[in-house]
């Protein structure tokens, strides 16, 4: 183990106080897993996992399971990885999270022909625990920060994947800081020319405006303090990618964007746990005071306190003219919020950790982590009535599987290889005879799981089997199979129907069908003609009705084979 790696472990050790055995196991097993494994940059896998854990995960005050999982973030790349051993050493939760990260790492989300919404669903379906999402998002930040070691083609592909898939997820979870980092880092590689030019233009703009910005901040803060409001005023510079999107959307020049920088008026409260009615009244009082002192632009006012954004963001937004009495034509954006709202806006749901830990200390970490993840759950598109849990099942009725060509297919839970084959193409479904799931041969009735990579083997000489109707899950597959048999000529349908019914009668030790099909003489209490009996067998042969149903309706009772 290198000296740098030992130093990282020493920084982690205090967080395992009272769990020294767990720390020793983690230290030894991580060194064993990552031995002689290096990234494209030359950095060892062990150092990277420790660096991410100490520098990026620890500030979120995670629980021990998340710390251990973060150190084992790249375990799936090791030929020594044994999930059973990980479960034995670190428990079921860690094993499941490590397995989940392994599946996510194996999915390359650069699917040119797949809707990015489906890819996002695949990621969320594979992330069996909400902590996995946070680890993966932070892992993507680190990936972007070290992209210079990859080829230009891979840089752009990696960055585009992050913009299309991971940025929307981070934004949906209210992880503002993570979202901005991902956006700016990815933008640099997806649109390098635009990024560098815009970055230069912004720096030039800020170099001219920096002094006046500080004057505005000081004036605003002193004015509010003198009026009796206990506030702190901070300046905010809009991110490069946010400015790029605004320029592109509204085809403006940089000097026409009034909110490149904004002033945040942060009310200091007595509690970071929640905002009291008095706190809320005070920020509205601040708004009223500023509107009475300065001219405001009514069309710029937004109330995200009474009407929070979907990700939980709260703040009052307004735009004022005349601050610092310099340029009465140029408005200054003002955001008014409590310190709790500000921490939430900066850190998203992770702010809950920081509030609780600051008050209650280390003993509250597990509880506050649970509260954080339950809050995150409420801002995902899931059933809010479900009981709170660290475990995540965002799409309980769906699975997402991948073709050998890296296309993602969205199927109902319980879907089989035959369902998958018909989802690819009707002819593939008609002629399939075997499937390879994650490289292992499986029968056609095998139920697929989230993240499976599936290859269907076909033979043009083959045709569908009626027995498939007993296990296929999708209406699409059922309709295709039924339509196939419906297309056969009447003679074949009649013969197929006879064979199916005779097979059942034989199993029940009953006489087989005679020439007049007398077994079918009475159906649903109605006497059938010979022609009607044949039609019934043709429907049976076409898969329009099951043999069990035919027997029960003729015999008048169910049966047991």
mmCIF file of C-alpha atoms in Angstrom, residues 493-495 497-499 501-502 505 511-523 526-538 540 550 554:
data_model
loop_
_atom_site.group_PDB
_atom_site.id
_atom_site.type_symbol
_atom_site.label_atom_id
_atom_site.label_comp_id
_atom_site.label_asym_id
_atom_site.label_seq_id
_atom_site.Cartn_x
_atom_site.Cartn_y
_atom_site.Cartn_z
ATOM 1 C CA UNK A 493 -55.804 -25.006 -36.992
ATOM 2 C CA UNK A 494 -58.338 -27.803 -36.652
ATOM 3 C CA UNK A 495 -55.607 -30.433 -36.394
ATOM 4 C CA UNK A 497 -56.803 -27.922 -31.739
ATOM 5 C CA UNK A 498 -57.510 -31.675 -31.826
ATOM 6 C CA UNK A 499 -53.944 -32.467 -30.752
ATOM 7 C CA UNK A 501 -57.421 -31.382 -26.544
ATOM 8 C CA UNK A 502 -56.474 -35.042 -27.081
ATOM 9 C CA UNK A 505 -57.825 -36.067 -22.420
ATOM 10 C CA UNK A 511 -61.536 -41.216 -24.264
ATOM 11 C CA UNK A 512 -60.008 -39.223 -27.123
ATOM 12 C CA UNK A 513 -62.057 -37.249 -29.627
ATOM 13 C CA UNK A 514 -64.126 -39.320 -32.036
ATOM 14 C CA UNK A 515 -65.013 -38.418 -35.635
ATOM 15 C CA UNK A 516 -68.159 -36.515 -34.623
ATOM 16 C CA UNK A 517 -66.269 -34.651 -31.883
ATOM 17 C CA UNK A 518 -68.983 -35.709 -29.458
ATOM 18 C CA UNK A 519 -66.975 -34.500 -26.441
ATOM 19 C CA UNK A 520 -67.707 -30.966 -27.668
ATOM 20 C CA UNK A 521 -71.424 -31.626 -28.254
ATOM 21 C CA UNK A 522 -72.455 -29.521 -25.245
ATOM 22 C CA UNK A 523 -70.560 -26.291 -24.658
ATOM 23 C CA UNK A 526 -75.598 -25.271 -25.522
ATOM 24 C CA UNK A 527 -75.667 -28.086 -28.061
ATOM 25 C CA UNK A 528 -73.177 -27.407 -30.870
ATOM 26 C CA UNK A 529 -73.411 -28.492 -34.468
ATOM 27 C CA UNK A 530 -70.488 -30.333 -36.101
ATOM 28 C CA UNK A 531 -69.499 -27.077 -37.808
ATOM 29 C CA UNK A 532 -69.534 -25.185 -34.514
ATOM 30 C CA UNK A 533 -67.437 -27.902 -32.857
ATOM 31 C CA UNK A 534 -64.822 -27.545 -35.606
ATOM 32 C CA UNK A 535 -64.823 -23.768 -35.228
ATOM 33 C CA UNK A 536 -64.189 -24.206 -31.511
ATOM 34 C CA UNK A 537 -61.191 -26.468 -32.212
ATOM 35 C CA UNK A 538 -59.875 -23.970 -34.761
ATOM 36 C CA UNK A 540 -58.188 -23.541 -29.775
ATOM 37 C CA UNK A 550 -62.478 -25.716 -23.385
ATOM 38 C CA UNK A 554 -67.596 -28.774 -21.930
#
